[in-house]
Coordinates of C-alpha atoms and ligand atoms in Angstrom, one line a residue:
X1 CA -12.6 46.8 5.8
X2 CA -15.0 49.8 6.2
X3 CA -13.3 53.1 6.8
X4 CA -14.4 55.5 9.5
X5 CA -16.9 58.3 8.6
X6 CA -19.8 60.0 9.1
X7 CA -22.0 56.5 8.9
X8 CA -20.0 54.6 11.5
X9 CA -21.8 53.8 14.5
X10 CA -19.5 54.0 17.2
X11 CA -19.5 51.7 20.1
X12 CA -21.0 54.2 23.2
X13 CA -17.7 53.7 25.6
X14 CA -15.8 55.9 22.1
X15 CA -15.9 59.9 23.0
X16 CA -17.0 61.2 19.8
X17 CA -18.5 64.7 18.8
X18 CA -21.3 65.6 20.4
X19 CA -22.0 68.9 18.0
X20 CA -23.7 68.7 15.1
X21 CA -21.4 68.8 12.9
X22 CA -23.5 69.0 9.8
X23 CA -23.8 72.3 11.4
X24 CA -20.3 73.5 11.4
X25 CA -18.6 76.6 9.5
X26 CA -15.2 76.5 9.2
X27 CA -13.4 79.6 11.0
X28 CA -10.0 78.4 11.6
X29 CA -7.5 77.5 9.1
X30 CA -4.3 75.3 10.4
X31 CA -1.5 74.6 8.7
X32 CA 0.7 71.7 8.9
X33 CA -1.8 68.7 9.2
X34 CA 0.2 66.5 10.9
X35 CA 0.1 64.0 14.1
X36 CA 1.0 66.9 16.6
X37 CA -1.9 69.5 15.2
X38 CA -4.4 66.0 15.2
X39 CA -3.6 65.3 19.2
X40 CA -3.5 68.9 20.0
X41 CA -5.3 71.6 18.8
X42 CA -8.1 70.1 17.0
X43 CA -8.9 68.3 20.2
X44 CA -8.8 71.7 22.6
X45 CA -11.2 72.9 19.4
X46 CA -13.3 69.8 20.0
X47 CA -13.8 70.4 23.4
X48 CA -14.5 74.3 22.2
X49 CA -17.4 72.9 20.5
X50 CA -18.8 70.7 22.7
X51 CA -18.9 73.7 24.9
X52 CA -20.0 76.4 23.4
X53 CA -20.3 75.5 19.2
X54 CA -19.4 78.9 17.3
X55 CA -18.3 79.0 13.7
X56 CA -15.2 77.1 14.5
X57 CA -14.7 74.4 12.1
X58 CA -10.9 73.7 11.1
X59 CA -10.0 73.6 7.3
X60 CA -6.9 71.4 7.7
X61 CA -4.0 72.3 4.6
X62 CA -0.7 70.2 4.5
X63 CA 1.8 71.8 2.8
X64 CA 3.9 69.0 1.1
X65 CA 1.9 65.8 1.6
X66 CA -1.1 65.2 -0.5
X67 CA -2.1 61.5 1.2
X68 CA -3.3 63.0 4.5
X69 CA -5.7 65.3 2.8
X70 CA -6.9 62.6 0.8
X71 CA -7.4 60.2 3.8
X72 CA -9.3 62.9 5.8
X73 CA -11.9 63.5 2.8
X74 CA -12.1 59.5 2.5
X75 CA -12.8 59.9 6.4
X76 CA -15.7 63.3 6.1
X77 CA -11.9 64.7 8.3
X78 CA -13.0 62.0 11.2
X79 CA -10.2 60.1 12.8
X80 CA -9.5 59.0 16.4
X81 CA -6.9 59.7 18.9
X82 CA -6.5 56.9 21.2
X83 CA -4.2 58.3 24.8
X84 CA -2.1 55.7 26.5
X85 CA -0.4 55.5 29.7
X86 CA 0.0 52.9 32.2
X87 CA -3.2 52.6 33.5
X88 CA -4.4 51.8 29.8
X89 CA -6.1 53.3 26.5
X90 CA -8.7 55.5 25.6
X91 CA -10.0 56.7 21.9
X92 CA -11.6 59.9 21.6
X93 CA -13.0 60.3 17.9
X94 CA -12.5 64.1 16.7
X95 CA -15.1 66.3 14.6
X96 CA -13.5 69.7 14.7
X97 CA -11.6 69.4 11.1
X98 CA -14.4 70.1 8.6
X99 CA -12.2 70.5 5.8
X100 CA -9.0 69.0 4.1
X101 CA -6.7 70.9 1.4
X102 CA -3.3 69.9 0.1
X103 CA -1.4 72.7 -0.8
X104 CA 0.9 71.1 -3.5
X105 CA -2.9 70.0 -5.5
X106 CA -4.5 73.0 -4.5
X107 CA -3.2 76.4 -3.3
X108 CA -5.6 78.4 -4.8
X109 CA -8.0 77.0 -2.8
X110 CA -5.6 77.1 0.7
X111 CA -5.8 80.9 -1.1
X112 CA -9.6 81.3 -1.2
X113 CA -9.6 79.8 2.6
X114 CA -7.4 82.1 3.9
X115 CA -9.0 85.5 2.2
X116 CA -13.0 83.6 3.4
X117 CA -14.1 86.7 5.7
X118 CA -15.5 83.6 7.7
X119 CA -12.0 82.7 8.7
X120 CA -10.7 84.5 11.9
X121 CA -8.0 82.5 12.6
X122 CA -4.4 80.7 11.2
X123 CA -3.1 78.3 13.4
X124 CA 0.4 76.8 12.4
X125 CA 2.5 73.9 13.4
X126 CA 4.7 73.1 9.9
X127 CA 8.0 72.4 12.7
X128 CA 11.1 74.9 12.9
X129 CA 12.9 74.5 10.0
X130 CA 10.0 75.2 7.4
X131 CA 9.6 78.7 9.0
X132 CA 12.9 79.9 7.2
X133 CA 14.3 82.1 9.7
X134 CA 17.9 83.3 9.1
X135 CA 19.9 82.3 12.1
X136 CA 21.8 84.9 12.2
X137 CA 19.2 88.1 11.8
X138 CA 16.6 86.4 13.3
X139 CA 14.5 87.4 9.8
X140 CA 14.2 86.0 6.6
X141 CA 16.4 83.7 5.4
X142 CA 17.1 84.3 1.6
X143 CA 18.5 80.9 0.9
X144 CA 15.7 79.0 2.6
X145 CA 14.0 77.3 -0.7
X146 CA 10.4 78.3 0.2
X147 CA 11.6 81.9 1.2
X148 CA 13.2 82.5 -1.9
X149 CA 10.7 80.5 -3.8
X150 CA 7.8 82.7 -2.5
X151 CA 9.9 86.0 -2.7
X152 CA 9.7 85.3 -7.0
X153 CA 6.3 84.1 -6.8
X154 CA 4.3 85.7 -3.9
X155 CA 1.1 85.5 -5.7
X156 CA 1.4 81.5 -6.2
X157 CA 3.1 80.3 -2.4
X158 CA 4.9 77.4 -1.5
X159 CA 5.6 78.0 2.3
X160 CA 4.0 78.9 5.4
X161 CA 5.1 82.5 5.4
X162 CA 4.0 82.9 1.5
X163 CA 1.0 81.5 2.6
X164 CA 0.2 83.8 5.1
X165 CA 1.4 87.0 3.5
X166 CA -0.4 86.1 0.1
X167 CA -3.8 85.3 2.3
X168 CA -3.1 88.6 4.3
X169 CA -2.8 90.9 0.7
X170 CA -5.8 89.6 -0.4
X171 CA -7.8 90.1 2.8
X172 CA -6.4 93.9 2.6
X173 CA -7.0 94.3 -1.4
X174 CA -11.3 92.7 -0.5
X175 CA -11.4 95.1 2.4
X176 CA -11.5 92.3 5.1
X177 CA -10.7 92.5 8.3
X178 CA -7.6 90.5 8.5
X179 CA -7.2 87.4 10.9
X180 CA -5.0 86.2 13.7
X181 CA -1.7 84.1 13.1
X182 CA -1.9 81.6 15.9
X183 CA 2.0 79.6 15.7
X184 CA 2.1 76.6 17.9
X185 CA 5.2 75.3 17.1
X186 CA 8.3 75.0 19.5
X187 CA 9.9 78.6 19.1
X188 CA 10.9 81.2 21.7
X189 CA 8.9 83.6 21.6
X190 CA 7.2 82.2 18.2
X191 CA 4.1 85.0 17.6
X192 CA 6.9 87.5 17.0
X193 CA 9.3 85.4 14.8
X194 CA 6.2 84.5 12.5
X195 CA 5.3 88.5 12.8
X196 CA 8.6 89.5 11.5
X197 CA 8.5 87.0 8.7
X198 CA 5.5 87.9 7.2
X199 CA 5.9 92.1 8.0
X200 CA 9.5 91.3 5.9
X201 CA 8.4 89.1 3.4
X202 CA 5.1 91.7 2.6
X203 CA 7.5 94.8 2.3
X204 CA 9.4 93.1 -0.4
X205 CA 6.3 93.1 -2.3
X206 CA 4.5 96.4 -1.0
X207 CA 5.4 98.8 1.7
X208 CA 1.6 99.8 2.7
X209 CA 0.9 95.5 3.0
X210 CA 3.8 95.7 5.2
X211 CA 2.0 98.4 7.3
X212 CA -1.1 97.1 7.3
X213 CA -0.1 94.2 9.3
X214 CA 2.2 95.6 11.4
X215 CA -0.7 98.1 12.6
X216 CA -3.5 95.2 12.4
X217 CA -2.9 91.8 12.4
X218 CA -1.9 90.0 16.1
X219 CA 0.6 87.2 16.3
X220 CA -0.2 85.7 19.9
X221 CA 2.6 83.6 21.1
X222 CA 1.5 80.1 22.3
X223 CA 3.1 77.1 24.3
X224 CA 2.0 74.0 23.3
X225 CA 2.5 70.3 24.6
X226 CA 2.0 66.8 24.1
X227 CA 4.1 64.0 23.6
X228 CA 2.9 62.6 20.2
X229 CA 5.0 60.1 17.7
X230 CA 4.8 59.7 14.3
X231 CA 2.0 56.9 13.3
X232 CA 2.9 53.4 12.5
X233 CA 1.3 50.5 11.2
X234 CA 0.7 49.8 15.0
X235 CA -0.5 52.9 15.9
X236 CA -3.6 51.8 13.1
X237 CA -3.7 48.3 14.1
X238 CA -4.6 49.2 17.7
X239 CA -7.1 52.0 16.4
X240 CA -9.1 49.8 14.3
X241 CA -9.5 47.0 17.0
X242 CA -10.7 49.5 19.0
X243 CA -13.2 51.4 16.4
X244 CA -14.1 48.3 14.6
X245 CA -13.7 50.2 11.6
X246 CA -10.4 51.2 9.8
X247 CA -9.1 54.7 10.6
X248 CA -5.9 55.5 8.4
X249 CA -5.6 59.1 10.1
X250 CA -4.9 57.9 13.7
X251 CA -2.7 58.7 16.0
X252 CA -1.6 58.1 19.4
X253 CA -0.5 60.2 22.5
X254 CA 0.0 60.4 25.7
X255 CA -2.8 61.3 28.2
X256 CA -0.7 65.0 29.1
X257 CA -1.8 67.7 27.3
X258 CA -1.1 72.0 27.6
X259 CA -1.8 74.7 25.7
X260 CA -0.7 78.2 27.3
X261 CA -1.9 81.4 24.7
X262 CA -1.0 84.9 24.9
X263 CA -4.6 86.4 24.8
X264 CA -4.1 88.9 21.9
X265 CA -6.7 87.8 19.2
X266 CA -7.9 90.2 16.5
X267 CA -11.5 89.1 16.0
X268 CA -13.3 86.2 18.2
X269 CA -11.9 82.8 19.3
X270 CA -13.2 79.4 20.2
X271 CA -13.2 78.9 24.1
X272 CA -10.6 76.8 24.2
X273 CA -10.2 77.0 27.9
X274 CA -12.8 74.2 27.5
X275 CA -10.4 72.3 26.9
X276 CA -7.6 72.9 29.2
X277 CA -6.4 75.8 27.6
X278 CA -4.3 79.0 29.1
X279 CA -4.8 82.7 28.4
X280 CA -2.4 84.7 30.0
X281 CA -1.0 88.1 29.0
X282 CA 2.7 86.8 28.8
X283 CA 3.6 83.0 27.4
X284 CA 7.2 83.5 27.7
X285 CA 8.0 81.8 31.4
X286 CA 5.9 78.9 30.5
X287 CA 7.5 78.6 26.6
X288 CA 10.9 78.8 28.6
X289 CA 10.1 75.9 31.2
X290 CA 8.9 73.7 28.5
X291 CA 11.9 74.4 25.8
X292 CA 14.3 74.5 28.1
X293 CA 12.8 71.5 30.7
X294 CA 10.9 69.3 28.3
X295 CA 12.8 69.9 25.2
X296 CA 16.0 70.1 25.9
X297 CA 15.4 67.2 28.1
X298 CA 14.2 65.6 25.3
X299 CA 17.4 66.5 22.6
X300 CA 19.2 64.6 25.1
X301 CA 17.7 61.8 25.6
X302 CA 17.4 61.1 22.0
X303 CA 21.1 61.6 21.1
X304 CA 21.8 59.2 24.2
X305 CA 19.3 57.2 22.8
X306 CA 21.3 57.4 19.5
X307 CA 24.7 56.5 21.2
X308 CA 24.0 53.4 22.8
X309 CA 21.5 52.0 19.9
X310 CA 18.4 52.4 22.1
X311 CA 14.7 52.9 19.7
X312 CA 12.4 54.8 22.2
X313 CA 12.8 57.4 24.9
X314 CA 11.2 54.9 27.2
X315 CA 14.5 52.5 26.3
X316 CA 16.8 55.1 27.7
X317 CA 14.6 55.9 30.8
X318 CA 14.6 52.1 31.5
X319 CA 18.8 52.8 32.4
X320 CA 18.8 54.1 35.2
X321 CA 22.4 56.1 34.5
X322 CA 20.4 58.0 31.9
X323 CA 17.4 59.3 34.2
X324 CA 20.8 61.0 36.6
X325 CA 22.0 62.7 33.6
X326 CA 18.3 63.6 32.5
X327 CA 17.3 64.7 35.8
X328 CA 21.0 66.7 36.3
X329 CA 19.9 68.8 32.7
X330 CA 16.5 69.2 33.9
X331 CA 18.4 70.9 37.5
X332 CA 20.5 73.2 35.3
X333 CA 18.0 74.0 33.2
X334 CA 15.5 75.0 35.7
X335 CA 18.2 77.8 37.2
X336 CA 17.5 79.5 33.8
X337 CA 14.6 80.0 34.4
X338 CA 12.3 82.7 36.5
X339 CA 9.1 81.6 38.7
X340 CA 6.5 80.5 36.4
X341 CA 2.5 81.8 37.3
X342 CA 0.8 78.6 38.8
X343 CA 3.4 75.6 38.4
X344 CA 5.5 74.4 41.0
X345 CA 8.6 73.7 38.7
X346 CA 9.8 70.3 40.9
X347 CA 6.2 68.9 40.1
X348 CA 6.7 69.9 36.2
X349 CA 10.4 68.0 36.3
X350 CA 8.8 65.1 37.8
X351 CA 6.4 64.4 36.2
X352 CA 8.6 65.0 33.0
X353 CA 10.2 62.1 34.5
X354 CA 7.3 59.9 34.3
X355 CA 5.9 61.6 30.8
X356 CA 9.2 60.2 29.4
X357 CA 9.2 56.8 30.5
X358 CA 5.7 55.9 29.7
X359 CA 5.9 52.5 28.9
X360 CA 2.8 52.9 26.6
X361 CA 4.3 55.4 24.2
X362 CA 6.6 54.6 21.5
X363 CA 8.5 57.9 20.8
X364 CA 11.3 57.4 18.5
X365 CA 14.5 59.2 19.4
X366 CA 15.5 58.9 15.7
X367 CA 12.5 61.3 15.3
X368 CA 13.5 63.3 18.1
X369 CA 17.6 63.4 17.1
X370 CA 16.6 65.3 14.0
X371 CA 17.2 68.8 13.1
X372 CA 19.1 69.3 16.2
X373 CA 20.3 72.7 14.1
X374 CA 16.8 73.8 14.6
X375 CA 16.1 72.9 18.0
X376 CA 19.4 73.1 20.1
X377 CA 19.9 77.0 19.8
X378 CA 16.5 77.8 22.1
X379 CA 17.0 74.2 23.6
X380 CA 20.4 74.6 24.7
X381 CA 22.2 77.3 23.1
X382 CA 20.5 80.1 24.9
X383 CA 20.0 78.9 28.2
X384 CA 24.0 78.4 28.3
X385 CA 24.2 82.1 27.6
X386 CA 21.9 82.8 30.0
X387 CA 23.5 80.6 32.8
X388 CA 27.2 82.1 31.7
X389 CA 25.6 85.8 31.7
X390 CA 24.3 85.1 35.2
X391 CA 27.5 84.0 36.7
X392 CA 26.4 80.3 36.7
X393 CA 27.7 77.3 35.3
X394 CA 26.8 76.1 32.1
X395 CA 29.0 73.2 31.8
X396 CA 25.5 70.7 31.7
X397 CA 25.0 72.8 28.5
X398 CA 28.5 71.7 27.4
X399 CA 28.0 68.1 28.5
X400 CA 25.1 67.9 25.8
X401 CA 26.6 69.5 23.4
X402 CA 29.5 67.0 23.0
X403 CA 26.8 64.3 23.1
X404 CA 25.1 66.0 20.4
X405 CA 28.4 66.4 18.3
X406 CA 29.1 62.8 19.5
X407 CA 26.2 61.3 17.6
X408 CA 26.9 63.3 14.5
X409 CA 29.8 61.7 14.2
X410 CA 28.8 58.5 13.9
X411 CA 25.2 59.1 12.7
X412 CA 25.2 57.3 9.6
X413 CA 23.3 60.1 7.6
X414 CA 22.2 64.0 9.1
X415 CA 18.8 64.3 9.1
X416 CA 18.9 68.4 9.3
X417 CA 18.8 71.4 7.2
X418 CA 22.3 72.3 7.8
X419 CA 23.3 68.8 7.8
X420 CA 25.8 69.5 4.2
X421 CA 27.3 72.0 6.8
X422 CA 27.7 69.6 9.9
X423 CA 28.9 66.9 8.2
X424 CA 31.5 69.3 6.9
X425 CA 32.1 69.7 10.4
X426 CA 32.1 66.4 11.1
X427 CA 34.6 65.8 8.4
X428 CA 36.9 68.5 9.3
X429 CA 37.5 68.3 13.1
X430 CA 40.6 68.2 13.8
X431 CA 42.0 65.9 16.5
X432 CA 43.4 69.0 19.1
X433 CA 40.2 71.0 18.9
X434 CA 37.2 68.7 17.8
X435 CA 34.9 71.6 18.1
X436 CA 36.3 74.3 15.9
X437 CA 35.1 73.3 12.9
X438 CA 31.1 73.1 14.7
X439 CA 31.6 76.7 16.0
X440 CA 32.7 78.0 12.8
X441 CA 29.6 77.3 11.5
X442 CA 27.7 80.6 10.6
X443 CA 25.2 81.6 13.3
X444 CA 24.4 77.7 14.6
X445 CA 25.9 79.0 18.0
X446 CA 25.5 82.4 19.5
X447 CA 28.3 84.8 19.9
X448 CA 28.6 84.8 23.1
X449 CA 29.5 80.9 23.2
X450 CA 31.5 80.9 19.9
X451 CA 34.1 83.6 21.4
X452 CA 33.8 82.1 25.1
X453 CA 37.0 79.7 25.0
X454 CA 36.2 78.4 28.4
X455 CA 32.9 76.6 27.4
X456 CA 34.3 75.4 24.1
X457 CA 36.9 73.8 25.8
X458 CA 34.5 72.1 28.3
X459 CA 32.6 70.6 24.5
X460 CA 35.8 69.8 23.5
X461 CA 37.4 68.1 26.5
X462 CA 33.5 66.7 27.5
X463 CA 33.7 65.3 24.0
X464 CA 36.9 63.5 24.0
X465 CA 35.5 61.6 27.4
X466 CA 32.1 60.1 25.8
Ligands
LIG501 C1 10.3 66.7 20.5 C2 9.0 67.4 20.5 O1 10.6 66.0 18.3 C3 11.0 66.8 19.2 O2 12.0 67.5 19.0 O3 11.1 67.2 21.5 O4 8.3 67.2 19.4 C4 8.1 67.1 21.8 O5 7.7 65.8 21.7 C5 7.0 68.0 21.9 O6 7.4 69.3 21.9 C6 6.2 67.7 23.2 O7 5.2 68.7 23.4

């Protein structure tokens, strides 16, 4: 079967780029080439084109896998996104990735790319855990394999953050301007964790590096969304019936789609408001209604999922006694939270509602259930504090906590950095408290719950009734 590329004449009813793309300079680099970055920024940068062109061209780097890389080149970085909901599909082919590296063949290259004066702009979505931020400190985390990798070997990275600060001391040593670290995954307040990495990591090697960033380089924080599964042999089936041509790199998505960006960029940037996206001056009410009301949501509906063996979020919306306890999160949650510029928060929650059942969309909650270390302490965690410190209840927070301890316990293996530690945990509950042996881990919850007896014996007694 032919592959998609630059030669394939697409049917007229496919969006495709309507740029010259022959045209197009790079001046973005992403990392973490994965489904999410494919449905969600390189569209928004798409649309940028379309609208205004500009030197915005994406070089695409994957940090561990070397097939997707390969795949784009065999593509000239073409590849569809098809969108489903009820009312049906639609493909969209996207022309913004002009470039394709693999990190593991290649890193002197990623190198080069990220010290090209052309290049403004880093975007990042490599997901939580490959960050390596110590739980406890909030900075570097020593015993994180890339960290410590990268802290022996700055000049010859592994991870994101060696990446970065290795890409920013060569921009300082040539005298360039530096660029813009744009992080897009799901982290509270995400700009500044990435900013404290790098400033950290870059004063173990040199002071002044560590300076010069701090004073130059920005770190906008960003919101993103859009519900997007892994790919499956389906997910290809379906796109080549509709292209007529085989298209290994595509993925599929739903029709929703927001990007919300703290405007604070230190050279240019593409107009991605052409494509739906925010600027505002402050990201953090929006990040907060979509961690705490989508994803949190989310971790529950996938360890529910879990429990009572169903595949896809849209199984456990098809229960109806699932959507009450969904929709009973999403009305704690939302007392968390403060007013949010422009969205009417009972809108947002039902349409969540609808975003999760989408009969179209086939989101594991396997993939969802994993690295609940990672994703319950801004998911959950804090918003418990936050309800406790505001003389609220935070029992809701409880309730999915003991769901969430409930599936480790009968998960049959931990997908999860810490999972050595929780299925210790696991191991070592006792049968009066259950609990103790989670809380003891170091720095999973925050203080204020691991002393608060009260809510740890809501987990415990919420636990002992699943
Ligand atoms: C999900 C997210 O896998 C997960 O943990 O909650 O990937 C979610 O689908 C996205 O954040 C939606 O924008």
């Amino acid at each position: 079967m032919e592959r998609l590329s630059a030669r394939t004449q697409l049917h007229d009813l496919i969006e495709s780029p309507v740029y010259d793309r022959q045209a197009l300079k790079p001046g973005i680099v992403h990392i973490g080439l994965g489904a999410f970055h494919r449905a969600h920024q390189a569209i928004y940068t798409d649309a940028a084109l379309a609208h205004a062109f500009g030197n915005w061209g994406i070089v695409g780097v994957s940090l561990r896998s070397t097939e997707i890389a390969q795949d784009m080149r065999a593509q000239d970085c073409l590849y569809s996104v098809v969108a489903r909901d009820r009312s049906g599909d639609s493909v969209r082919v996207v022309g913004s990735i002009v470039e394709a590296l693999a990190a593991n063949d290649d890193g002197e290259a990623v190198l080069g790319r990220l010290a090209d004066p052309a290049i403004q702009i880093v975007t990042l979505t490599v997901s939580e855990k490959a960050y390596g931020i110590d739980p406890i400190s909030g900075g570097l985390d020593y015993a994180h394999p890339a960290i410590a990798e990268d802290l022996k070997s700055p000049t010859r990275p592994t991870g994101v953050i060696g990446y970065l600060t290795e890409g920013l001391a060569r921009r300082k040593a040539a005298g360039l301007p530096p660029f813009t670290v744009l992080c897009c995954d799901n982290l509270p307040s995400n700009g500044r964790i990435v900013r404290r990495l790098v400033i950290e990591m870059a004063a173990t090697r040199d002071p002044a590096l560590a300076e010069w960033i701090s004073e130059t380089v920005s770190f906008p924080c960003s919101m993103v969304d859009r519900i997007v599964p892994a790919a499956t042999a389906e997910t290809r089936a379906r796109a080549e019936k509709l292209l007529g041509v085989e298209d290994r790199l595509s993925i599929e998505a739903e029709t929703f789609s927001q990007w919300v960006i703290e405007d604070d960029f230190v050279g240019d940037r593409p107009t991605w408001d052409a494509g739906g996206a925010l600027f505002v001056e402050n990201v953090e009410p929006y990040e907060k209604m979509k961690l705490r009301l989508l994803n949190g949501s989310h971790s529950l509906i996938a360890y529910l999922g879990q429990l009572q063996k169903l595949e896809f979020v849209r199984d456990v919306m098809a229960v109806p006694e699932n959507v009450v306890l969904v929709r009973r999160h999403m009305q704690a949650a939302v007392r968390t939270l403060d007013p949010v510029p422009g969205i009417d928060l009972t809108h947002y929650m039902d349409q969540l509602v609808e975003r999760f059942a989408n009969p179209a969309i086939a989101h594991r909650t396997q993939q969802i259930a994993m690295d609940g270390s990672q994703k319950l302490p801004q998911r959950l965690f804090q918003p418990a504090v936050d309800a406790i410190s505001s003389g609220s209840d935070a029992a809701e927070f409880a309730f999915v906590t003991a769901v969430w301890i409930a599936y480790l316990k009968q998960a049959e293996t931990i997908d999860d950095p810490r999972a050595q530690e929780l299925q210790k945990a696991v191991a070592d509950a006792m049968l009066a408290d259950e609990t103790a042996s989670f809380f003891a881990i170091a720095g999973l919850f925050p203080s204020e719950l691991q002393a608060n007896r009260d809510w740890r014996n809501q987990v415990n007694s919420l636990l002992r009734s699943l």
